[in-house]
Amino acid sequence: MNRILSFMDWGIFALRLYHYILLLSQALTVSEFSIRTLLDVIWLSIALVVPLLFWFPGRRTTNKFWFCILELLLGGSYYVHSVIDPDLTSKADYLLPSLTMGYLLTKQTLWIIPVIVFIPFSFQSYLRLSWEQALSIGTDNLLFCFIGMWASFVAKAYNQKNTLVAEVERQNKLLTHYSAEIEKMTLLEERNRMSKELHDTLGHSFISLILSLDASIALMDSKPAEAKDRLTRLRTLAENNLDEMRNIVHEMGEEEESSLIRQVESLVARFREHTGTVLTLSLPETERSIRFEVRQAVLRVIQESLTNALKHGKASQLHLELTFSESDLQLSVRNNGNPIDKLNYGFGLTTMKQRVERLGGRLQLFSVKGTPAMTEVRCEIPLKGMMPHGEN
């Protein structure tokens, strides 16, 4: 499309050049070479060259305003001179300069349009032209000016189309790159989410399995019946873990209506059964309807807190408290395990913290030395615009 713009510019330039070369040839073919002939040649040469200092095809810096002014002053004055000078072999016309000025017309030079129409009337009385003849010449000049304006409009339209196509191509490349980046980020986020789910869910379950297996091994010789019963329950727990892993792999993360309190009670019951740890509960009588993401975050925090209490703190007593206020959900998991000398957010704690903060909440860890020692995980998650069950 840039070739079309270049073709337009060089085409107009060639027509203008032809006009002045034709006038120069006419001035040089006079029968007698005189000072007037020399002046005409110099005049035409200046009219040809000087405007080109402000516009030339392919030049980056152009000043169309001054080109039109100089074309009108130099070429237009020679046109009038050639018409009224009887010594010239033929009378020039002003059609091609009008075409060129129309092609390069700007908002600042719109006044040139009535001027080129008026030029024939400037020598009407001298040549004794009728109004119809003068108007015909002026109309021809105007017609060629409009042809130049049309050619300029076509060139600008092609230029805008070329710019638009280039911009569309650029946007398509950006969109393709953006889509690839989004896909890459989505896969990375999903990979991180899956790793966190596996750590929070299966990690807790395997801790329970290991502790129960240790207890079963200890009972194998002294109490084989009880050990067999424990192993039977452990098999059931392993099946449950397998089902839970399948749920994670198959993206069973839909926002189903489920009771958080029932899920917490089930989780605590399994923990008590397989670890033998004393765990007391304090749950609200009325439950709020909360989103799936919040429910999952609470369950994962509870699982990680219980696992860390046994694995790292060697706790024998735990207390879990869940409360709802008008604006948020509050969770507290306390244990009497070994106090933490230095808080170190490992993978599990970091995952819990990220889960809660992603929901606009806050997670804190406290550890107090003394008799008895106490370590607490405290979690607050805002509940935006959620109603208690059964309320309208």
Coordinates of C-alpha atoms in Angstrom, one line a residue:
M1 CA 0.0 0.0 0.0
N2 CA 3.0 2.3 0.5
R3 CA 3.7 1.8 -3.2
I4 CA 0.3 3.3 -4.0
L5 CA 1.2 6.4 -2.0
S6 CA 4.6 6.7 -3.8
F7 CA 2.9 6.1 -7.2
M8 CA 0.4 9.0 -6.4
D9 CA 3.2 11.4 -5.4
W10 CA 5.4 10.6 -8.4
G11 CA 2.4 10.7 -10.8
I12 CA 1.5 14.2 -9.7
F13 CA 5.1 15.2 -9.7
A14 CA 5.5 13.9 -13.3
L15 CA 2.4 15.8 -14.5
R16 CA 3.7 19.0 -13.0
L17 CA 7.2 18.5 -14.5
Y18 CA 5.6 17.8 -17.9
H19 CA 3.7 21.1 -17.6
Y20 CA 6.8 23.2 -16.9
I21 CA 9.0 21.4 -19.4
L22 CA 6.3 22.0 -22.1
L23 CA 6.3 25.7 -21.2
L24 CA 10.1 25.9 -21.3
S25 CA 10.2 24.2 -24.7
Q26 CA 7.7 26.7 -26.0
A27 CA 9.7 29.6 -24.6
L28 CA 12.9 28.3 -26.2
T29 CA 11.4 27.7 -29.7
V30 CA 10.7 31.3 -30.4
S31 CA 12.2 32.6 -33.7
E32 CA 14.4 35.1 -32.1
F33 CA 16.2 34.6 -28.8
S34 CA 15.9 37.8 -26.7
I35 CA 16.3 39.1 -23.2
R36 CA 12.6 38.6 -22.7
T37 CA 13.0 34.9 -23.7
L38 CA 15.9 34.6 -21.2
L39 CA 13.7 36.1 -18.5
D40 CA 10.9 33.7 -19.4
V41 CA 13.2 30.7 -19.1
I42 CA 14.6 31.9 -15.8
W43 CA 11.1 32.6 -14.5
L44 CA 9.9 29.2 -15.5
S45 CA 13.0 27.5 -14.0
I46 CA 12.4 29.3 -10.7
A47 CA 8.7 28.4 -10.8
L48 CA 9.7 24.7 -11.4
V49 CA 12.4 24.4 -8.8
V50 CA 11.7 26.7 -5.9
P51 CA 8.3 25.1 -4.8
L52 CA 10.0 21.7 -4.9
L53 CA 12.2 22.8 -2.0
F54 CA 9.1 22.3 0.2
W55 CA 7.7 19.2 -1.4
F56 CA 9.3 16.4 -3.3
P57 CA 8.2 12.7 -3.6
G58 CA 9.8 10.5 -1.0
R59 CA 11.0 13.4 1.3
R60 CA 10.2 13.0 5.0
T61 CA 10.1 16.7 5.8
T62 CA 7.6 18.6 3.7
N63 CA 5.8 21.9 4.0
K64 CA 2.8 21.7 1.7
F65 CA 1.6 25.2 2.8
W66 CA 4.6 27.0 1.3
F67 CA 4.6 24.8 -1.8
C68 CA 1.1 25.9 -2.6
I69 CA 1.9 29.6 -1.9
L70 CA 5.0 29.5 -4.1
E71 CA 3.2 27.5 -6.8
L72 CA 0.5 30.1 -6.9
L73 CA 2.8 33.1 -6.9
L74 CA 5.4 31.9 -9.3
G75 CA 3.5 29.6 -11.6
G76 CA 0.3 31.6 -11.4
S77 CA 2.0 34.9 -12.2
Y78 CA 3.7 33.3 -15.3
Y79 CA 0.3 31.9 -16.4
V80 CA -1.2 35.4 -16.3
H81 CA 1.9 36.8 -18.0
S82 CA 1.8 34.2 -20.8
V83 CA -1.8 34.9 -21.5
I84 CA -1.6 38.6 -21.9
D85 CA 1.8 38.7 -23.6
P86 CA 1.2 38.6 -27.3
D87 CA 4.9 37.8 -28.1
L88 CA 4.6 34.3 -26.6
T89 CA 4.0 31.6 -29.2
S90 CA 1.2 29.9 -27.3
K91 CA -0.9 30.6 -24.2
A92 CA -0.3 28.4 -21.2
D93 CA -3.1 26.8 -19.2
Y94 CA -3.2 26.4 -15.4
L95 CA -4.8 23.0 -15.2
L96 CA -1.8 20.8 -14.0
P97 CA -0.6 23.4 -11.4
S98 CA -4.2 23.4 -10.1
L99 CA -4.1 19.6 -10.0
T100 CA -0.9 19.7 -8.0
M101 CA -2.1 22.3 -5.5
G102 CA -5.4 20.4 -5.1
Y103 CA -3.3 17.2 -4.3
L104 CA -1.3 19.1 -1.7
L105 CA -4.0 21.3 -0.3
T106 CA -4.2 21.8 3.5
K107 CA -6.7 23.5 5.8
Q108 CA -4.4 26.5 5.8
T109 CA -4.5 26.8 2.0
L110 CA -8.2 26.3 1.3
W111 CA -8.5 29.9 0.2
I112 CA -6.5 28.9 -2.9
I113 CA -9.6 27.2 -4.4
P114 CA -11.5 30.5 -5.1
V115 CA -8.2 32.1 -6.2
I116 CA -7.6 29.7 -9.1
V117 CA -11.2 30.2 -10.2
F118 CA -10.7 34.0 -10.1
I119 CA -7.4 34.0 -12.1
P120 CA -9.1 34.0 -15.6
F121 CA -11.2 37.0 -14.6
S122 CA -8.0 38.9 -13.9
F123 CA -7.3 39.1 -17.7
Q124 CA -10.9 39.0 -18.9
S125 CA -11.1 42.7 -19.7
Y126 CA -7.6 42.7 -21.3
L127 CA -8.5 39.9 -23.7
R128 CA -12.1 40.9 -24.0
L129 CA -13.3 37.5 -22.9
S130 CA -17.0 37.0 -22.2
W131 CA -18.2 36.0 -18.7
E132 CA -18.9 32.5 -20.1
Q133 CA -15.4 32.1 -21.4
A134 CA -13.8 33.3 -18.2
L135 CA -16.1 31.1 -16.1
S136 CA -15.3 28.1 -18.3
I137 CA -11.5 28.5 -17.8
G138 CA -12.0 29.0 -14.1
T139 CA -14.3 26.0 -13.9
D140 CA -11.6 23.9 -15.7
N141 CA -9.0 25.0 -13.1
L142 CA -11.5 24.2 -10.3
L143 CA -12.2 20.7 -11.8
F144 CA -8.5 19.8 -11.9
C145 CA -8.1 21.1 -8.4
F146 CA -10.9 18.8 -7.2
I147 CA -9.3 15.9 -9.1
G148 CA -6.1 16.6 -7.2
M149 CA -8.0 16.7 -4.0
W150 CA -9.7 13.4 -4.8
A151 CA -6.3 11.8 -5.6
S152 CA -5.1 13.1 -2.2
F153 CA -8.1 11.6 -0.5
V154 CA -7.5 8.2 -2.1
A155 CA -3.8 8.3 -1.1
K156 CA -4.7 9.2 2.5
A157 CA -7.4 6.5 2.6
Y158 CA -4.8 3.9 1.5
N159 CA -2.4 5.2 4.0
Q160 CA -5.0 5.0 6.8
K161 CA -5.9 1.5 5.7
N162 CA -2.2 0.5 5.7
T163 CA -1.8 1.9 9.1
L164 CA -4.9 0.1 10.4
V165 CA -3.8 -3.2 8.9
A166 CA -0.3 -2.8 10.5
E167 CA -2.0 -1.9 13.8
V168 CA -4.3 -4.9 13.6
E169 CA -1.3 -7.2 12.8
R170 CA 0.5 -5.7 15.8
Q171 CA -2.5 -6.2 18.1
N172 CA -2.9 -9.8 16.8
K173 CA 0.7 -10.5 17.6
L174 CA 0.3 -9.0 21.1
L175 CA -2.9 -10.9 21.6
T176 CA -1.2 -14.2 20.5
H177 CA 1.7 -13.5 22.9
Y178 CA -0.8 -12.5 25.6
S179 CA -2.8 -15.7 25.1
A180 CA 0.4 -17.8 25.3
E181 CA 1.4 -16.0 28.5
I182 CA -2.0 -16.5 30.0
E183 CA -2.0 -20.2 29.1
K184 CA 1.5 -20.5 30.6
M185 CA 0.4 -18.7 33.8
T186 CA -2.7 -20.7 34.0
L187 CA -0.8 -24.0 33.8
L188 CA 1.7 -22.8 36.4
E189 CA -1.1 -21.7 38.7
E190 CA -2.9 -24.9 38.3
R191 CA 0.3 -26.9 39.0
N192 CA 0.8 -24.9 42.2
R193 CA -2.8 -25.4 43.2
M194 CA -2.6 -29.1 42.6
S195 CA 0.7 -29.4 44.7
K196 CA -0.9 -27.4 47.5
E197 CA -4.1 -29.6 47.4
L198 CA -2.0 -32.8 47.5
H199 CA 0.2 -31.5 50.3
D200 CA -2.8 -30.2 52.4
T201 CA -5.0 -33.2 51.8
L202 CA -2.8 -36.3 51.4
G203 CA -0.1 -35.0 53.7
H204 CA -2.6 -34.9 56.6
S205 CA -3.9 -38.3 55.7
F206 CA -0.5 -39.9 55.5
I207 CA 0.5 -38.5 58.9
S208 CA -2.6 -40.2 60.4
L209 CA -1.7 -43.4 58.6
I210 CA 1.9 -43.4 59.8
L211 CA 0.8 -42.7 63.4
S212 CA -1.8 -45.4 63.3
L213 CA 0.6 -47.9 61.7
D214 CA 3.1 -47.2 64.5
A215 CA 0.5 -47.9 67.1
S216 CA -0.6 -51.1 65.3
I217 CA 3.0 -52.4 65.1
A218 CA 3.3 -51.9 68.8
L219 CA 0.2 -53.9 69.5
M220 CA 0.9 -56.8 67.1
D221 CA 2.5 -59.0 69.8
S222 CA 0.5 -58.0 72.9
K223 CA -2.9 -57.3 71.4
P224 CA -3.2 -58.9 67.9
A225 CA -7.0 -58.5 67.8
E226 CA -6.8 -54.8 68.4
A227 CA -4.0 -54.5 66.0
K228 CA -6.0 -56.3 63.3
D229 CA -9.0 -54.0 64.0
R230 CA -6.7 -50.9 63.6
L231 CA -5.3 -52.2 60.3
T232 CA -8.8 -52.8 59.0
R233 CA -9.7 -49.2 59.8
L234 CA -6.4 -48.0 58.2
R235 CA -7.4 -49.8 55.0
T236 CA -10.6 -47.9 55.0
L237 CA -8.7 -44.7 55.6
A238 CA -6.4 -45.5 52.7
E239 CA -9.4 -46.0 50.4
N240 CA -10.8 -42.7 51.5
N241 CA -7.5 -41.1 50.7
L242 CA -7.5 -42.6 47.3
D243 CA -11.0 -41.3 46.6
E244 CA -9.9 -37.9 47.8
M245 CA -6.9 -37.9 45.5
R246 CA -9.1 -38.8 42.6
N247 CA -11.4 -35.9 43.4
I248 CA -8.5 -33.6 43.2
V249 CA -7.1 -35.0 40.0
H250 CA -10.6 -34.9 38.3
E251 CA -11.1 -31.2 39.3
M252 CA -14.0 -31.8 41.6
G253 CA -13.9 -28.2 42.8
E254 CA -17.5 -27.1 41.9
E255 CA -19.2 -24.8 44.3
E256 CA -21.6 -27.3 45.8
E257 CA -23.8 -26.4 48.8
S258 CA -22.3 -28.3 51.7
S259 CA -22.2 -27.8 55.5
L260 CA -18.8 -26.7 56.8
I261 CA -19.7 -27.8 60.3
R262 CA -20.5 -31.3 59.1
Q263 CA -17.2 -31.4 57.2
V264 CA -15.2 -30.2 60.2
E265 CA -16.9 -32.8 62.5
S266 CA -16.1 -35.5 60.0
L267 CA -12.5 -34.4 59.7
V268 CA -12.1 -34.3 63.5
A269 CA -13.8 -37.7 64.0
R270 CA -11.3 -39.3 61.6
F271 CA -8.4 -37.5 63.3
R272 CA -9.5 -38.8 66.7
E273 CA -10.1 -42.3 65.5
H274 CA -6.7 -42.7 63.8
T275 CA -4.4 -40.8 66.1
G276 CA -6.1 -41.2 69.5
T277 CA -5.5 -37.6 70.3
V278 CA -7.8 -35.7 72.6
L279 CA -9.4 -33.0 70.5
T280 CA -12.3 -30.8 71.8
L281 CA -14.6 -28.8 69.6
S282 CA -16.4 -25.5 69.9
L283 CA -18.7 -25.0 66.9
P284 CA -21.5 -22.5 66.3
E285 CA -25.2 -23.6 66.3
T286 CA -26.1 -21.6 63.2
E287 CA -23.9 -21.9 60.2
R288 CA -23.4 -19.2 57.5
S289 CA -23.7 -20.0 53.8
I290 CA -20.2 -19.5 52.5
R291 CA -18.4 -19.9 49.2
F292 CA -16.6 -23.1 48.2
E293 CA -13.2 -21.4 48.2
V294 CA -13.7 -20.2 51.8
R295 CA -14.9 -23.6 52.9
Q296 CA -11.9 -25.4 51.3
A297 CA -9.5 -22.9 52.9
V298 CA -10.9 -23.5 56.4
L299 CA -10.6 -27.2 56.0
R300 CA -7.1 -27.0 54.7
V301 CA -6.0 -24.8 57.6
I302 CA -7.5 -27.2 60.1
Q303 CA -5.8 -30.2 58.5
E304 CA -2.4 -28.5 58.4
S305 CA -2.8 -27.2 62.0
L306 CA -3.7 -30.7 63.3
T307 CA -0.9 -32.4 61.3
N308 CA 1.7 -29.9 62.5
A309 CA 0.5 -30.2 66.1
L310 CA 1.2 -33.9 66.1
K311 CA 4.2 -34.0 63.8
H312 CA 6.2 -31.1 65.1
G313 CA 4.7 -30.2 68.4
K314 CA 4.0 -33.8 69.7
A315 CA 0.7 -32.4 71.2
S316 CA -1.6 -34.6 73.3
Q317 CA -4.5 -32.2 73.6
L318 CA -6.0 -29.9 71.0
H319 CA -8.9 -27.5 70.9
L320 CA -10.7 -26.3 67.8
E321 CA -13.0 -23.3 67.8
L322 CA -15.1 -22.0 64.9
T323 CA -17.2 -18.9 65.1
F324 CA -19.2 -16.7 62.7
S325 CA -19.7 -13.0 63.1
E326 CA -21.7 -10.5 61.0
S327 CA -18.7 -9.8 58.8
D328 CA -16.2 -12.7 59.0
L329 CA -15.4 -16.3 60.0
Q330 CA -13.0 -16.9 62.8
L331 CA -11.0 -20.1 63.4
S332 CA -8.7 -21.0 66.2
V333 CA -6.8 -24.3 66.6
R334 CA -4.8 -24.6 69.9
N335 CA -2.6 -27.4 71.2
N336 CA -0.3 -28.1 74.2
G337 CA 2.6 -29.3 72.1
N338 CA 6.2 -28.2 72.2
P339 CA 6.4 -24.4 71.8
I340 CA 7.9 -23.0 68.7
D341 CA 11.2 -21.2 69.4
K342 CA 11.4 -19.5 66.0
L343 CA 8.5 -19.2 63.6
N344 CA 9.5 -20.6 60.3
Y345 CA 6.9 -20.6 57.5
G346 CA 7.5 -23.8 55.6
F347 CA 5.6 -25.1 52.6
G348 CA 2.5 -26.0 54.6
L349 CA 2.2 -22.8 56.6
T350 CA 3.0 -20.7 53.5
T351 CA 0.3 -22.5 51.6
M352 CA -2.2 -21.9 54.4
K353 CA -1.3 -18.2 54.6
Q354 CA -1.6 -17.7 50.8
R355 CA -5.0 -19.4 50.8
V356 CA -6.3 -17.2 53.5
E357 CA -4.8 -13.9 52.1
R358 CA -6.1 -14.7 48.6
L359 CA -9.6 -14.5 50.2
G360 CA -8.8 -11.2 51.9
G361 CA -8.3 -12.8 55.3
R362 CA -5.4 -13.1 57.8
L363 CA -3.6 -16.0 59.4
Q364 CA -1.5 -15.8 62.5
L365 CA 0.6 -18.2 64.5
F366 CA 1.3 -17.8 68.3
S367 CA 3.4 -19.9 70.5
V368 CA 3.8 -19.4 74.3
K369 CA 6.2 -21.2 76.7
G370 CA 5.0 -22.1 80.1
T371 CA 3.0 -24.6 82.1
P372 CA 1.2 -25.7 80.1
A373 CA 2.7 -24.5 76.8
M374 CA 0.3 -23.3 74.1
T375 CA 0.6 -22.9 70.4
E376 CA -2.3 -21.4 68.4
V377 CA -3.2 -21.0 64.8
R378 CA -5.7 -18.1 64.4
C379 CA -7.5 -17.4 61.1
E380 CA -10.0 -14.7 60.1
I381 CA -11.7 -14.7 56.7
P382 CA -14.2 -12.0 55.7
L383 CA -17.7 -13.1 54.6
K384 CA -19.0 -10.5 52.1
G385 CA -22.7 -10.3 51.7
M386 CA -23.5 -13.9 52.9
M387 CA -26.6 -14.8 54.8
P388 CA -27.2 -17.4 57.5
H389 CA -28.9 -20.6 56.4
G390 CA -32.7 -20.2 56.4
E391 CA -32.7 -16.4 56.2
N392 CA -34.0 -14.3 53.3

